[in-house]
Amino acid sequence: MREGSCLCGAVTFTVEGEIAGVSVCHCGQCRKQSGHVWASGWAKDEAVTISGDVRWFDAVGTAKRGFCPTCGSFLFWVAHDEDTISFAMGALDGATGLSLGKHIFVRDKGDYYDITDGLPQRAQ
Ligand SMILES: [Zn+2]
């Protein structure tokens, strides 16, 4: 089981079992909310336990973005029609034993950096 939290510790979460889809999102929404790009992994709803008061923001009508209302840490992304929760890789505590697998929404990436790690890049 892996544990994570926001910056102030008011929101904590645990993830049981496998973490899938470890990726970096370059979309405009993740860039705005995170300040750069957002690295996340995902697991089934039932594998993720969230404690604390999460504020949810629905930017586009298809998914909601969860953050700590106290410190602002952007922690979760949940599509309305999926039974999974994506969580911020950067919020996990300690060693994860995981590695980034791909970049997504690279067509929306900023022009102030290059992606040079050789990982697969998806336009969306
Ligand atoms: Zn917080």
mmCIF file with all atom_site columns, C-alpha atoms and ligand atoms in Angstrom:
data_model
loop_
_atom_site.group_PDB
_atom_site.id
_atom_site.type_symbol
_atom_site.label_atom_id
_atom_site.label_alt_id
_atom_site.label_comp_id
_atom_site.label_asym_id
_atom_site.label_entity_id
_atom_site.label_seq_id
_atom_site.pdbx_PDB_ins_code
_atom_site.Cartn_x
_atom_site.Cartn_y
_atom_site.Cartn_z
_atom_site.occupancy
_atom_site.B_iso_or_equiv
_atom_site.pdbx_formal_charge
_atom_site.auth_seq_id
_atom_site.auth_comp_id
_atom_site.auth_asym_id
_atom_site.auth_atom_id
_atom_site.pdbx_PDB_model_num
ATOM   1   C  CA . MET A 1 1   ? 0.000   0.000  0.000   1.00 0.00 ? 1   MET A CA 1
ATOM   2   C  CA . ARG A 1 2   ? 1.221   3.480  -0.858  1.00 0.00 ? 2   ARG A CA 1
ATOM   3   C  CA . GLU A 1 3   ? 0.409   6.662  1.016   1.00 0.00 ? 3   GLU A CA 1
ATOM   4   C  CA . GLY A 1 4   ? 0.221   10.248 -0.114  1.00 0.00 ? 4   GLY A CA 1
ATOM   5   C  CA . SER A 1 5   ? -0.870  13.671 1.070   1.00 0.00 ? 5   SER A CA 1
ATOM   6   C  CA . CYS A 1 6   ? -1.212  17.297 0.150   1.00 0.00 ? 6   CYS A CA 1
ATOM   7   C  CA . LEU A 1 7   ? 1.401   19.827 1.191   1.00 0.00 ? 7   LEU A CA 1
ATOM   8   C  CA . CYS A 1 8   ? -0.252  20.770 4.501   1.00 0.00 ? 8   CYS A CA 1
ATOM   9   C  CA . GLY A 1 9   ? -1.367  17.246 5.372   1.00 0.00 ? 9   GLY A CA 1
ATOM   10  C  CA . ALA A 1 10  ? -5.082  18.033 5.667   1.00 0.00 ? 10  ALA A CA 1
ATOM   11  C  CA . VAL A 1 11  ? -5.825  15.598 2.817   1.00 0.00 ? 11  VAL A CA 1
ATOM   12  C  CA . THR A 1 12  ? -4.283  12.145 2.835   1.00 0.00 ? 12  THR A CA 1
ATOM   13  C  CA . PHE A 1 13  ? -4.868  9.090  0.679   1.00 0.00 ? 13  PHE A CA 1
ATOM   14  C  CA . THR A 1 14  ? -3.823  5.492  0.334   1.00 0.00 ? 14  THR A CA 1
ATOM   15  C  CA . VAL A 1 15  ? -3.613  3.316  -2.756  1.00 0.00 ? 15  VAL A CA 1
ATOM   16  C  CA . GLU A 1 16  ? -3.797  -0.448 -2.473  1.00 0.00 ? 16  GLU A CA 1
ATOM   17  C  CA . GLY A 1 17  ? -2.378  -2.738 -5.111  1.00 0.00 ? 17  GLY A CA 1
ATOM   18  C  CA . GLU A 1 18  ? -1.137  -1.888 -8.545  1.00 0.00 ? 18  GLU A CA 1
ATOM   19  C  CA . ILE A 1 19  ? -0.736  1.662  -9.789  1.00 0.00 ? 19  ILE A CA 1
ATOM   20  C  CA . ALA A 1 20  ? -1.259  1.955  -13.532 1.00 0.00 ? 20  ALA A CA 1
ATOM   21  C  CA . GLY A 1 21  ? -0.801  4.553  -16.232 1.00 0.00 ? 21  GLY A CA 1
ATOM   22  C  CA . VAL A 1 22  ? 2.038   6.532  -14.720 1.00 0.00 ? 22  VAL A CA 1
ATOM   23  C  CA . SER A 1 23  ? 2.274   9.450  -17.093 1.00 0.00 ? 23  SER A CA 1
ATOM   24  C  CA . VAL A 1 24  ? 2.925   13.145 -17.478 1.00 0.00 ? 24  VAL A CA 1
ATOM   25  C  CA . CYS A 1 25  ? 0.072   15.292 -18.778 1.00 0.00 ? 25  CYS A CA 1
ATOM   26  C  CA . HIS A 1 26  ? 0.873   18.428 -20.750 1.00 0.00 ? 26  HIS A CA 1
ATOM   27  C  CA . CYS A 1 27  ? -2.734  19.563 -21.344 1.00 0.00 ? 27  CYS A CA 1
ATOM   28  C  CA . GLY A 1 28  ? -3.690  23.159 -20.759 1.00 0.00 ? 28  GLY A CA 1
ATOM   29  C  CA . GLN A 1 29  ? -5.812  22.360 -17.716 1.00 0.00 ? 29  GLN A CA 1
ATOM   30  C  CA . CYS A 1 30  ? -3.120  20.347 -15.936 1.00 0.00 ? 30  CYS A CA 1
ATOM   31  C  CA . ARG A 1 31  ? -0.594  23.030 -16.790 1.00 0.00 ? 31  ARG A CA 1
ATOM   32  C  CA . LYS A 1 32  ? -2.801  25.738 -15.314 1.00 0.00 ? 32  LYS A CA 1
ATOM   33  C  CA . GLN A 1 33  ? -3.666  23.800 -12.189 1.00 0.00 ? 33  GLN A CA 1
ATOM   34  C  CA . SER A 1 34  ? -0.211  22.413 -11.429 1.00 0.00 ? 34  SER A CA 1
ATOM   35  C  CA . GLY A 1 35  ? 1.907   25.283 -12.646 1.00 0.00 ? 35  GLY A CA 1
ATOM   36  C  CA . HIS A 1 36  ? 3.734   23.112 -15.201 1.00 0.00 ? 36  HIS A CA 1
ATOM   37  C  CA . VAL A 1 37  ? 2.894   19.496 -16.057 1.00 0.00 ? 37  VAL A CA 1
ATOM   38  C  CA . TRP A 1 38  ? 1.057   16.932 -13.963 1.00 0.00 ? 38  TRP A CA 1
ATOM   39  C  CA . ALA A 1 39  ? 2.453   13.488 -13.292 1.00 0.00 ? 39  ALA A CA 1
ATOM   40  C  CA . SER A 1 40  ? -0.146  10.958 -12.197 1.00 0.00 ? 40  SER A CA 1
ATOM   41  C  CA . GLY A 1 41  ? -0.958  7.316  -11.799 1.00 0.00 ? 41  GLY A CA 1
ATOM   42  C  CA . TRP A 1 42  ? -4.351  5.701  -11.440 1.00 0.00 ? 42  TRP A CA 1
ATOM   43  C  CA . ALA A 1 43  ? -6.117  2.884  -9.644  1.00 0.00 ? 43  ALA A CA 1
ATOM   44  C  CA . LYS A 1 44  ? -9.652  1.573  -9.320  1.00 0.00 ? 44  LYS A CA 1
ATOM   45  C  CA . ASP A 1 45  ? -11.995 3.597  -7.111  1.00 0.00 ? 45  ASP A CA 1
ATOM   46  C  CA . GLU A 1 46  ? -12.130 0.884  -4.474  1.00 0.00 ? 46  GLU A CA 1
ATOM   47  C  CA . ALA A 1 47  ? -8.327  0.807  -4.173  1.00 0.00 ? 47  ALA A CA 1
ATOM   48  C  CA . VAL A 1 48  ? -8.069  4.488  -3.282  1.00 0.00 ? 48  VAL A CA 1
ATOM   49  C  CA . THR A 1 49  ? -9.086  5.805  0.134   1.00 0.00 ? 49  THR A CA 1
ATOM   50  C  CA . ILE A 1 50  ? -9.193  9.567  0.610   1.00 0.00 ? 50  ILE A CA 1
ATOM   51  C  CA . SER A 1 51  ? -9.303  11.269 4.014   1.00 0.00 ? 51  SER A CA 1
ATOM   52  C  CA . GLY A 1 52  ? -9.921  14.961 4.570   1.00 0.00 ? 52  GLY A CA 1
ATOM   53  C  CA . ASP A 1 53  ? -11.875 17.680 2.828   1.00 0.00 ? 53  ASP A CA 1
ATOM   54  C  CA . VAL A 1 54  ? -11.190 17.713 -0.903  1.00 0.00 ? 54  VAL A CA 1
ATOM   55  C  CA . ARG A 1 55  ? -12.474 20.596 -3.033  1.00 0.00 ? 55  ARG A CA 1
ATOM   56  C  CA . TRP A 1 56  ? -13.574 19.424 -6.477  1.00 0.00 ? 56  TRP A CA 1
ATOM   57  C  CA . PHE A 1 57  ? -13.509 21.543 -9.626  1.00 0.00 ? 57  PHE A CA 1
ATOM   58  C  CA . ASP A 1 58  ? -15.071 20.446 -12.900 1.00 0.00 ? 58  ASP A CA 1
ATOM   59  C  CA . ALA A 1 59  ? -13.317 22.322 -15.687 1.00 0.00 ? 59  ALA A CA 1
ATOM   60  C  CA . VAL A 1 60  ? -14.906 20.720 -18.721 1.00 0.00 ? 60  VAL A CA 1
ATOM   61  C  CA . GLY A 1 61  ? -17.984 18.733 -17.703 1.00 0.00 ? 61  GLY A CA 1
ATOM   62  C  CA . THR A 1 62  ? -16.341 15.355 -18.212 1.00 0.00 ? 62  THR A CA 1
ATOM   63  C  CA . ALA A 1 63  ? -13.999 15.148 -15.238 1.00 0.00 ? 63  ALA A CA 1
ATOM   64  C  CA . LYS A 1 64  ? -13.424 16.695 -11.853 1.00 0.00 ? 64  LYS A CA 1
ATOM   65  C  CA . ARG A 1 65  ? -10.146 17.837 -10.341 1.00 0.00 ? 65  ARG A CA 1
ATOM   66  C  CA . GLY A 1 66  ? -9.588  17.517 -6.607  1.00 0.00 ? 66  GLY A CA 1
ATOM   67  C  CA . PHE A 1 67  ? -7.364  19.755 -4.539  1.00 0.00 ? 67  PHE A CA 1
ATOM   68  C  CA . CYS A 1 68  ? -6.781  20.672 -0.927  1.00 0.00 ? 68  CYS A CA 1
ATOM   69  C  CA . PRO A 1 69  ? -8.736  23.839 -0.067  1.00 0.00 ? 69  PRO A CA 1
ATOM   70  C  CA . THR A 1 70  ? -6.145  24.804 2.531   1.00 0.00 ? 70  THR A CA 1
ATOM   71  C  CA . CYS A 1 71  ? -2.819  24.474 0.725   1.00 0.00 ? 71  CYS A CA 1
ATOM   72  C  CA . GLY A 1 72  ? -3.999  24.142 -2.868  1.00 0.00 ? 72  GLY A CA 1
ATOM   73  C  CA . SER A 1 73  ? -2.199  20.911 -3.720  1.00 0.00 ? 73  SER A CA 1
ATOM   74  C  CA . PHE A 1 74  ? -3.704  19.410 -6.888  1.00 0.00 ? 74  PHE A CA 1
ATOM   75  C  CA . LEU A 1 75  ? -4.135  15.759 -5.931  1.00 0.00 ? 75  LEU A CA 1
ATOM   76  C  CA . PHE A 1 76  ? -6.857  13.998 -7.930  1.00 0.00 ? 76  PHE A CA 1
ATOM   77  C  CA . TRP A 1 77  ? -8.434  13.760 -11.363 1.00 0.00 ? 77  TRP A CA 1
ATOM   78  C  CA . VAL A 1 78  ? -11.618 11.718 -11.832 1.00 0.00 ? 78  VAL A CA 1
ATOM   79  C  CA . ALA A 1 79  ? -13.525 11.214 -15.104 1.00 0.00 ? 79  ALA A CA 1
ATOM   80  C  CA . HIS A 1 80  ? -17.285 11.122 -14.523 1.00 0.00 ? 80  HIS A CA 1
ATOM   81  C  CA . ASP A 1 81  ? -17.765 7.990  -16.635 1.00 0.00 ? 81  ASP A CA 1
ATOM   82  C  CA . GLU A 1 82  ? -14.826 5.947  -15.344 1.00 0.00 ? 82  GLU A CA 1
ATOM   83  C  CA . ASP A 1 83  ? -14.410 3.905  -12.174 1.00 0.00 ? 83  ASP A CA 1
ATOM   84  C  CA . THR A 1 84  ? -10.830 4.966  -11.548 1.00 0.00 ? 84  THR A CA 1
ATOM   85  C  CA . ILE A 1 85  ? -9.073  7.766  -9.699  1.00 0.00 ? 85  ILE A CA 1
ATOM   86  C  CA . SER A 1 86  ? -5.914  9.434  -10.912 1.00 0.00 ? 86  SER A CA 1
ATOM   87  C  CA . PHE A 1 87  ? -3.657  10.887 -8.226  1.00 0.00 ? 87  PHE A CA 1
ATOM   88  C  CA . ALA A 1 88  ? -0.569  13.057 -8.258  1.00 0.00 ? 88  ALA A CA 1
ATOM   89  C  CA . MET A 1 89  ? 2.656   11.070 -8.317  1.00 0.00 ? 89  MET A CA 1
ATOM   90  C  CA . GLY A 1 90  ? 4.343   13.967 -6.558  1.00 0.00 ? 90  GLY A CA 1
ATOM   91  C  CA . ALA A 1 91  ? 1.997   13.593 -3.587  1.00 0.00 ? 91  ALA A CA 1
ATOM   92  C  CA . LEU A 1 92  ? 3.094   10.035 -2.815  1.00 0.00 ? 92  LEU A CA 1
ATOM   93  C  CA . ASP A 1 93  ? 5.341   9.651  0.202   1.00 0.00 ? 93  ASP A CA 1
ATOM   94  C  CA . GLY A 1 94  ? 8.702   7.930  0.025   1.00 0.00 ? 94  GLY A CA 1
ATOM   95  C  CA . ALA A 1 95  ? 9.962   5.623  -2.675  1.00 0.00 ? 95  ALA A CA 1
ATOM   96  C  CA . THR A 1 96  ? 7.262   4.565  -5.137  1.00 0.00 ? 96  THR A CA 1
ATOM   97  C  CA . GLY A 1 97  ? 9.117   1.877  -7.071  1.00 0.00 ? 97  GLY A CA 1
ATOM   98  C  CA . LEU A 1 98  ? 7.407   3.248  -10.174 1.00 0.00 ? 98  LEU A CA 1
ATOM   99  C  CA . SER A 1 99  ? 8.620   4.958  -13.335 1.00 0.00 ? 99  SER A CA 1
ATOM   100 C  CA . LEU A 1 100 ? 7.028   7.338  -15.814 1.00 0.00 ? 100 LEU A CA 1
ATOM   101 C  CA . GLY A 1 101 ? 5.630   5.476  -18.812 1.00 0.00 ? 101 GLY A CA 1
ATOM   102 C  CA . LYS A 1 102 ? 4.578   8.171  -21.265 1.00 0.00 ? 102 LYS A CA 1
ATOM   103 C  CA . HIS A 1 103 ? 3.710   11.765 -21.991 1.00 0.00 ? 103 HIS A CA 1
ATOM   104 C  CA . ILE A 1 104 ? 0.133   12.648 -22.912 1.00 0.00 ? 104 ILE A CA 1
ATOM   105 C  CA . PHE A 1 105 ? -1.521  15.688 -24.518 1.00 0.00 ? 105 PHE A CA 1
ATOM   106 C  CA . VAL A 1 106 ? 1.857   16.794 -25.813 1.00 0.00 ? 106 VAL A CA 1
ATOM   107 C  CA . ARG A 1 107 ? 0.159   18.791 -28.576 1.00 0.00 ? 107 ARG A CA 1
ATOM   108 C  CA . ASP A 1 108 ? -0.862  21.216 -25.813 1.00 0.00 ? 108 ASP A CA 1
ATOM   109 C  CA . LYS A 1 109 ? 2.540   21.443 -24.176 1.00 0.00 ? 109 LYS A CA 1
ATOM   110 C  CA . GLY A 1 110 ? 4.213   24.752 -23.441 1.00 0.00 ? 110 GLY A CA 1
ATOM   111 C  CA . ASP A 1 111 ? 6.885   26.115 -25.746 1.00 0.00 ? 111 ASP A CA 1
ATOM   112 C  CA . TYR A 1 112 ? 9.326   26.794 -22.922 1.00 0.00 ? 112 TYR A CA 1
ATOM   113 C  CA . TYR A 1 113 ? 10.566  23.230 -22.488 1.00 0.00 ? 113 TYR A CA 1
ATOM   114 C  CA . ASP A 1 114 ? 11.449  20.150 -24.497 1.00 0.00 ? 114 ASP A CA 1
ATOM   115 C  CA . ILE A 1 115 ? 10.618  16.532 -23.738 1.00 0.00 ? 115 ILE A CA 1
ATOM   116 C  CA . THR A 1 116 ? 13.935  14.727 -23.920 1.00 0.00 ? 116 THR A CA 1
ATOM   117 C  CA . ASP A 1 117 ? 13.514  11.563 -21.864 1.00 0.00 ? 117 ASP A CA 1
ATOM   118 C  CA . GLY A 1 118 ? 12.758  9.317  -24.845 1.00 0.00 ? 118 GLY A CA 1
ATOM   119 C  CA . LEU A 1 119 ? 9.432   8.095  -23.441 1.00 0.00 ? 119 LEU A CA 1
ATOM   120 C  CA . PRO A 1 120 ? 6.452   7.638  -25.769 1.00 0.00 ? 120 PRO A CA 1
ATOM   121 C  CA . GLN A 1 121 ? 4.549   10.848 -26.541 1.00 0.00 ? 121 GLN A CA 1
ATOM   122 C  CA . ARG A 1 122 ? 0.845   10.930 -27.317 1.00 0.00 ? 122 ARG A CA 1
ATOM   123 C  CA . ALA A 1 123 ? -0.787  13.931 -28.988 1.00 0.00 ? 123 ALA A CA 1
ATOM   124 C  CA . GLN A 1 124 ? -3.796  13.509 -26.688 1.00 0.00 ? 124 GLN A CA 1
HETATM 125 ZN ZN . ZN  B 2 .   ? -3.386  20.768 2.194   1.00 0.00 ? 1   ZN  B ZN 1
#
